[in-house]
Amino acid sequence: MTSFTVIIPARYGATRLPGKPLLPLAGRPVIAHVWQRAIDSGADRVIVATDDSRIADAVKPLGGEVCLTRSDHPSGTDRLAEVVAREGMDADTIVVNLQGDEPLMPSALLAQVANALATEPRAAMATLCAPITDTDDLHDPHTVKVLSDHLGRALYFSRAPIPWDREGNTGLQLAAARRHLGIYAYRSGFLARHAGIPASPLEQLEQLEQLRALEAGEWIQVVDAITTPGPGIDTAADLLAAERQLNHSSSEG
């Protein structure tokens, strides 16, 4: 079984939904659901990385481990790098990044992405994808697409519809297209060397942080997810949808 640590970056000051890690969801704060998903994944260790004592105060009664980080990190990856450095993690330690607004992320996917990295020693990172079956999703800039080679190494991530079939065969295009799922596993050594590197030109153009690693020549392993993750929470409507999904799951159980 793969050994890994889950770090949950959780920021209070989200622009669209301030304080969302602490908002009530099915009787518990959002962050409590996220933490439980990480615990259920079989991780050796789960750390909530936050810059806000209110989030820390919500996690500690659960028995959760908290690392209070700086508040000026430009991304969740930079926040993870601070935790890795402060904890003195070995360079080969596998760290899974579970965002603090993903209460519906299946625990099995955390273990899967960690195992994908563990089984490809050439990779610095691993991530998951899923088939795209709808042309609307293919052309939606909010749906990030990924292409990989025969070894599973990422070739490119884009908000544009890739690959593009110049003959206009939508069926062939959909057969090759994959939707990127925003869950990552990293080797701690990668996080240490990646921290502080300025945003790359392609990253700035597409607004996709993972392109910084590709431009630096890093190997990102991509595998098809074994199940479908629930949506993250960005808006009040997302929170209501998650409430309905959790209540429906409870009633079925």
Short mmCIF file of C-alpha atoms in Angstrom, two decimals:
data_model
loop_
_atom_site.label_atom_id
_atom_site.label_comp_id
_atom_site.label_asym_id
_atom_site.label_seq_id
_atom_site.Cartn_x
_atom_site.Cartn_y
_atom_site.Cartn_z
CA MET A 1 0.00 0.00 0.00
CA THR A 2 1.31 3.44 -0.95
CA SER A 3 2.41 5.66 1.92
CA PHE A 4 1.30 9.27 1.55
CA THR A 5 0.39 12.46 3.38
CA VAL A 6 -2.62 14.60 2.57
CA ILE A 7 -2.27 18.36 2.96
CA ILE A 8 -5.46 20.42 2.79
CA PRO A 9 -4.86 24.08 1.93
CA ALA A 10 -7.79 26.03 3.39
CA ARG A 11 -8.05 29.79 3.01
CA TYR A 12 -10.67 31.94 4.71
CA GLY A 13 -10.65 34.86 2.29
CA ALA A 14 -12.10 33.32 -0.87
CA THR A 15 -13.32 36.07 -3.21
CA ARG A 16 -16.61 34.53 -4.31
CA LEU A 17 -17.56 32.84 -1.04
CA PRO A 18 -15.65 34.27 1.95
CA GLY A 19 -15.16 31.93 4.87
CA LYS A 20 -16.34 28.89 2.91
CA PRO A 21 -14.28 26.30 4.87
CA LEU A 22 -16.39 27.21 7.92
CA LEU A 23 -19.79 27.40 6.25
CA PRO A 24 -22.29 24.81 7.52
CA LEU A 25 -22.83 21.76 5.33
CA ALA A 26 -25.10 18.95 6.53
CA GLY A 27 -24.58 20.04 10.13
CA ARG A 28 -20.78 20.37 10.00
CA PRO A 29 -18.32 22.92 8.62
CA VAL A 30 -17.19 22.30 5.04
CA ILE A 31 -13.61 21.74 6.25
CA ALA A 32 -14.78 18.93 8.56
CA HIS A 33 -16.18 17.01 5.57
CA VAL A 34 -12.98 17.56 3.59
CA TRP A 35 -10.83 16.41 6.52
CA GLN A 36 -12.94 13.24 6.88
CA ARG A 37 -12.48 12.42 3.18
CA ALA A 38 -8.73 12.63 3.69
CA ILE A 39 -8.82 10.47 6.82
CA ASP A 40 -10.87 7.83 5.00
CA SER A 41 -8.30 7.65 2.17
CA GLY A 42 -5.83 5.66 4.25
CA ALA A 43 -3.28 8.47 4.38
CA ASP A 44 -0.52 8.15 6.96
CA ARG A 45 -1.00 11.76 7.92
CA VAL A 46 -3.52 14.55 7.25
CA ILE A 47 -2.55 18.20 7.74
CA VAL A 48 -4.82 21.21 7.28
CA ALA A 49 -2.71 24.14 6.07
CA THR A 50 -4.41 27.45 6.81
CA ASP A 51 -3.59 31.09 7.44
CA ASP A 52 -6.62 31.63 9.69
CA SER A 53 -6.99 30.65 13.35
CA ARG A 54 -10.77 30.24 12.95
CA ILE A 55 -10.23 27.37 10.53
CA ALA A 56 -7.63 25.88 12.87
CA ASP A 57 -10.12 26.10 15.73
CA ALA A 58 -12.68 24.16 13.68
CA VAL A 59 -10.23 21.37 12.83
CA LYS A 60 -8.55 20.76 16.18
CA PRO A 61 -11.70 19.45 17.97
CA LEU A 62 -11.90 16.76 15.27
CA GLY A 63 -8.48 15.56 16.35
CA GLY A 64 -7.03 17.05 13.19
CA GLU A 65 -3.50 18.32 12.68
CA VAL A 66 -3.11 21.96 11.67
CA CYS A 67 -0.20 23.96 10.28
CA LEU A 68 -0.65 27.74 10.41
CA THR A 69 0.97 29.18 7.30
CA ARG A 70 1.73 32.60 5.88
CA SER A 71 -1.17 34.53 4.36
CA ASP A 72 0.63 35.80 1.26
CA HIS A 73 0.92 32.58 -0.75
CA PRO A 74 -0.10 33.08 -4.41
CA SER A 75 -1.31 29.47 -4.72
CA GLY A 76 -2.18 26.36 -2.76
CA THR A 77 0.98 24.69 -4.07
CA ASP A 78 3.10 27.38 -2.44
CA ARG A 79 1.23 26.80 0.81
CA LEU A 80 2.02 23.08 0.57
CA ALA A 81 5.69 23.89 0.00
CA GLU A 82 5.78 25.87 3.23
CA VAL A 83 4.31 22.94 5.17
CA VAL A 84 6.75 20.48 3.61
CA ALA A 85 9.69 22.73 4.53
CA ARG A 86 8.51 23.34 8.08
CA GLU A 87 7.87 19.64 8.66
CA GLY A 88 11.24 18.65 7.19
CA MET A 89 9.66 16.02 4.98
CA ASP A 90 11.93 13.65 3.08
CA ALA A 91 12.28 14.46 -0.63
CA ASP A 92 10.53 11.21 -1.61
CA THR A 93 7.50 11.74 0.62
CA ILE A 94 4.31 11.70 -1.46
CA VAL A 95 2.00 14.60 -0.68
CA VAL A 96 -1.58 14.71 -1.97
CA ASN A 97 -3.15 18.14 -2.32
CA LEU A 98 -6.85 18.10 -1.40
CA GLN A 99 -8.41 21.55 -1.67
CA GLY A 100 -10.35 22.75 1.36
CA ASP A 101 -13.49 23.26 -0.74
CA GLU A 102 -13.80 19.65 -1.97
CA PRO A 103 -16.16 17.95 0.53
CA LEU A 104 -17.44 15.55 -2.13
CA MET A 105 -14.05 14.26 -3.31
CA PRO A 106 -14.11 10.43 -3.13
CA SER A 107 -11.46 9.15 -0.73
CA ALA A 108 -10.53 6.46 -3.25
CA LEU A 109 -9.22 9.11 -5.64
CA LEU A 110 -6.76 10.41 -3.04
CA ALA A 111 -5.27 6.94 -2.74
CA GLN A 112 -5.33 6.48 -6.52
CA VAL A 113 -3.41 9.65 -7.33
CA ALA A 114 -0.82 8.83 -4.65
CA ASN A 115 -0.37 5.35 -6.09
CA ALA A 116 -0.06 6.75 -9.63
CA LEU A 117 2.93 8.80 -8.50
CA ALA A 118 4.45 5.98 -6.45
CA THR A 119 4.42 3.62 -9.44
CA GLU A 120 6.13 6.08 -11.83
CA PRO A 121 9.52 7.02 -10.32
CA ARG A 122 10.28 9.44 -13.16
CA ALA A 123 7.31 11.63 -12.29
CA ALA A 124 7.42 14.68 -10.00
CA MET A 125 3.64 14.96 -9.94
CA ALA A 126 0.56 12.89 -10.71
CA THR A 127 -3.01 13.91 -11.46
CA LEU A 128 -6.27 12.40 -12.68
CA CYS A 129 -8.49 12.78 -15.71
CA ALA A 130 -11.80 11.53 -17.11
CA PRO A 131 -13.30 11.12 -20.59
CA ILE A 132 -15.17 14.04 -22.13
CA THR A 133 -18.43 12.86 -23.66
CA ASP A 134 -20.13 16.17 -24.43
CA THR A 135 -19.11 18.74 -27.06
CA ASP A 136 -20.23 21.57 -24.77
CA ASP A 137 -17.68 20.44 -22.18
CA LEU A 138 -15.04 20.15 -24.88
CA HIS A 139 -15.51 23.81 -25.83
CA ASP A 140 -16.12 25.12 -22.30
CA PRO A 141 -13.07 27.13 -21.11
CA HIS A 142 -13.95 26.25 -17.51
CA THR A 143 -13.39 22.57 -18.36
CA VAL A 144 -9.63 22.05 -18.42
CA LYS A 145 -8.44 19.51 -20.97
CA VAL A 146 -5.30 17.37 -20.79
CA LEU A 147 -3.39 15.28 -23.32
CA SER A 148 -0.82 12.64 -22.40
CA ASP A 149 1.50 10.27 -24.23
CA HIS A 150 1.52 6.44 -24.28
CA LEU A 151 3.36 6.39 -20.93
CA GLY A 152 0.77 8.62 -19.28
CA ARG A 153 3.08 11.65 -19.23
CA ALA A 154 1.18 14.92 -19.64
CA LEU A 155 1.82 16.68 -22.93
CA TYR A 156 -0.31 19.76 -22.35
CA PHE A 157 -3.20 21.22 -20.34
CA SER A 158 -5.52 23.75 -21.92
CA ARG A 159 -8.83 25.55 -21.62
CA ALA A 160 -9.15 25.19 -25.40
CA PRO A 161 -10.65 22.08 -27.04
CA ILE A 162 -7.68 19.74 -27.47
CA PRO A 163 -6.90 17.72 -29.47
CA TRP A 164 -8.28 19.61 -32.46
CA ASP A 165 -9.43 17.59 -35.47
CA ARG A 166 -8.90 19.76 -38.51
CA GLU A 167 -11.19 17.49 -40.55
CA GLY A 168 -14.06 18.28 -38.19
CA ASN A 169 -14.63 14.71 -36.96
CA THR A 170 -16.15 15.44 -33.55
CA GLY A 171 -16.43 11.74 -32.72
CA LEU A 172 -12.68 11.18 -33.05
CA GLN A 173 -11.98 14.39 -31.15
CA LEU A 174 -14.19 13.34 -28.22
CA ALA A 175 -12.65 9.86 -28.18
CA ALA A 176 -9.22 11.39 -27.52
CA ALA A 177 -10.26 14.23 -25.22
CA ARG A 178 -9.80 14.04 -21.45
CA ARG A 179 -11.06 16.36 -18.72
CA HIS A 180 -8.51 17.23 -16.09
CA LEU A 181 -9.57 16.65 -12.48
CA GLY A 182 -7.90 19.12 -10.15
CA ILE A 183 -6.35 16.70 -7.68
CA TYR A 184 -2.58 16.26 -7.44
CA ALA A 185 0.09 14.17 -5.77
CA TYR A 186 3.61 15.60 -5.48
CA ARG A 187 6.99 14.42 -4.33
CA SER A 188 8.13 16.69 -1.51
CA GLY A 189 11.41 17.36 -3.29
CA PHE A 190 9.50 18.78 -6.25
CA LEU A 191 7.53 21.11 -3.99
CA ALA A 192 10.77 22.36 -2.44
CA ARG A 193 12.40 23.20 -5.77
CA HIS A 194 9.20 24.47 -7.36
CA ALA A 195 8.39 26.99 -4.61
CA GLY A 196 9.11 30.54 -5.54
CA ILE A 197 9.58 29.93 -9.28
CA PRO A 198 7.86 32.81 -11.13
CA ALA A 199 4.73 32.09 -13.14
CA SER A 200 5.63 30.87 -16.64
CA PRO A 201 4.37 32.44 -19.90
CA LEU A 202 1.98 29.59 -20.74
CA GLU A 203 0.70 29.50 -17.16
CA GLN A 204 -0.10 33.20 -17.34
CA LEU A 205 -1.75 32.83 -20.73
CA GLU A 206 -4.00 29.88 -19.83
CA GLN A 207 -4.24 30.65 -16.10
CA LEU A 208 -3.27 27.04 -15.31
CA GLU A 209 -0.61 26.60 -12.64
CA GLN A 210 0.39 23.08 -13.74
CA LEU A 211 1.83 24.50 -16.96
CA ARG A 212 4.66 26.01 -14.91
CA ALA A 213 5.85 22.50 -14.11
CA LEU A 214 5.54 21.35 -17.72
CA GLU A 215 7.50 24.34 -18.98
CA ALA A 216 10.20 23.51 -16.43
CA GLY A 217 10.50 20.00 -17.92
CA GLU A 218 8.83 18.14 -15.06
CA TRP A 219 7.08 14.81 -15.64
CA ILE A 220 3.38 14.90 -14.69
CA GLN A 221 1.80 11.44 -14.67
CA VAL A 222 -1.87 11.33 -15.74
CA VAL A 223 -4.25 8.42 -15.14
CA ASP A 224 -7.98 7.91 -15.65
CA ALA A 225 -9.94 8.32 -12.41
CA ILE A 226 -11.59 5.18 -11.08
CA THR A 227 -14.70 7.13 -10.04
CA THR A 228 -16.28 10.52 -10.59
CA PRO A 229 -15.59 13.26 -8.04
CA GLY A 230 -18.38 15.48 -6.78
CA PRO A 231 -18.18 19.20 -7.56
CA GLY A 232 -16.17 21.60 -5.45
CA ILE A 233 -17.71 24.58 -3.70
CA ASP A 234 -17.13 28.01 -5.25
CA THR A 235 -20.53 29.65 -4.81
CA ALA A 236 -23.56 29.62 -2.52
CA ALA A 237 -25.38 27.57 -5.16
CA ASP A 238 -22.60 24.96 -5.04
CA LEU A 239 -23.03 24.75 -1.27
CA LEU A 240 -26.75 24.08 -1.62
CA ALA A 241 -26.10 21.42 -4.26
CA ALA A 242 -23.57 19.70 -1.99
CA GLU A 243 -26.10 19.78 0.87
CA ARG A 244 -28.68 18.06 -1.32
CA GLN A 245 -26.18 15.43 -2.45
CA LEU A 246 -25.04 14.64 1.10
CA ASN A 247 -28.62 14.48 2.38
CA HIS A 248 -29.55 12.18 -0.50
CA SER A 249 -26.60 9.89 0.27
CA SER A 250 -27.57 9.79 3.96
CA SER A 251 -31.19 8.89 3.15
CA GLU A 252 -30.03 6.07 0.87
CA GLY A 253 -27.72 4.74 3.55
#
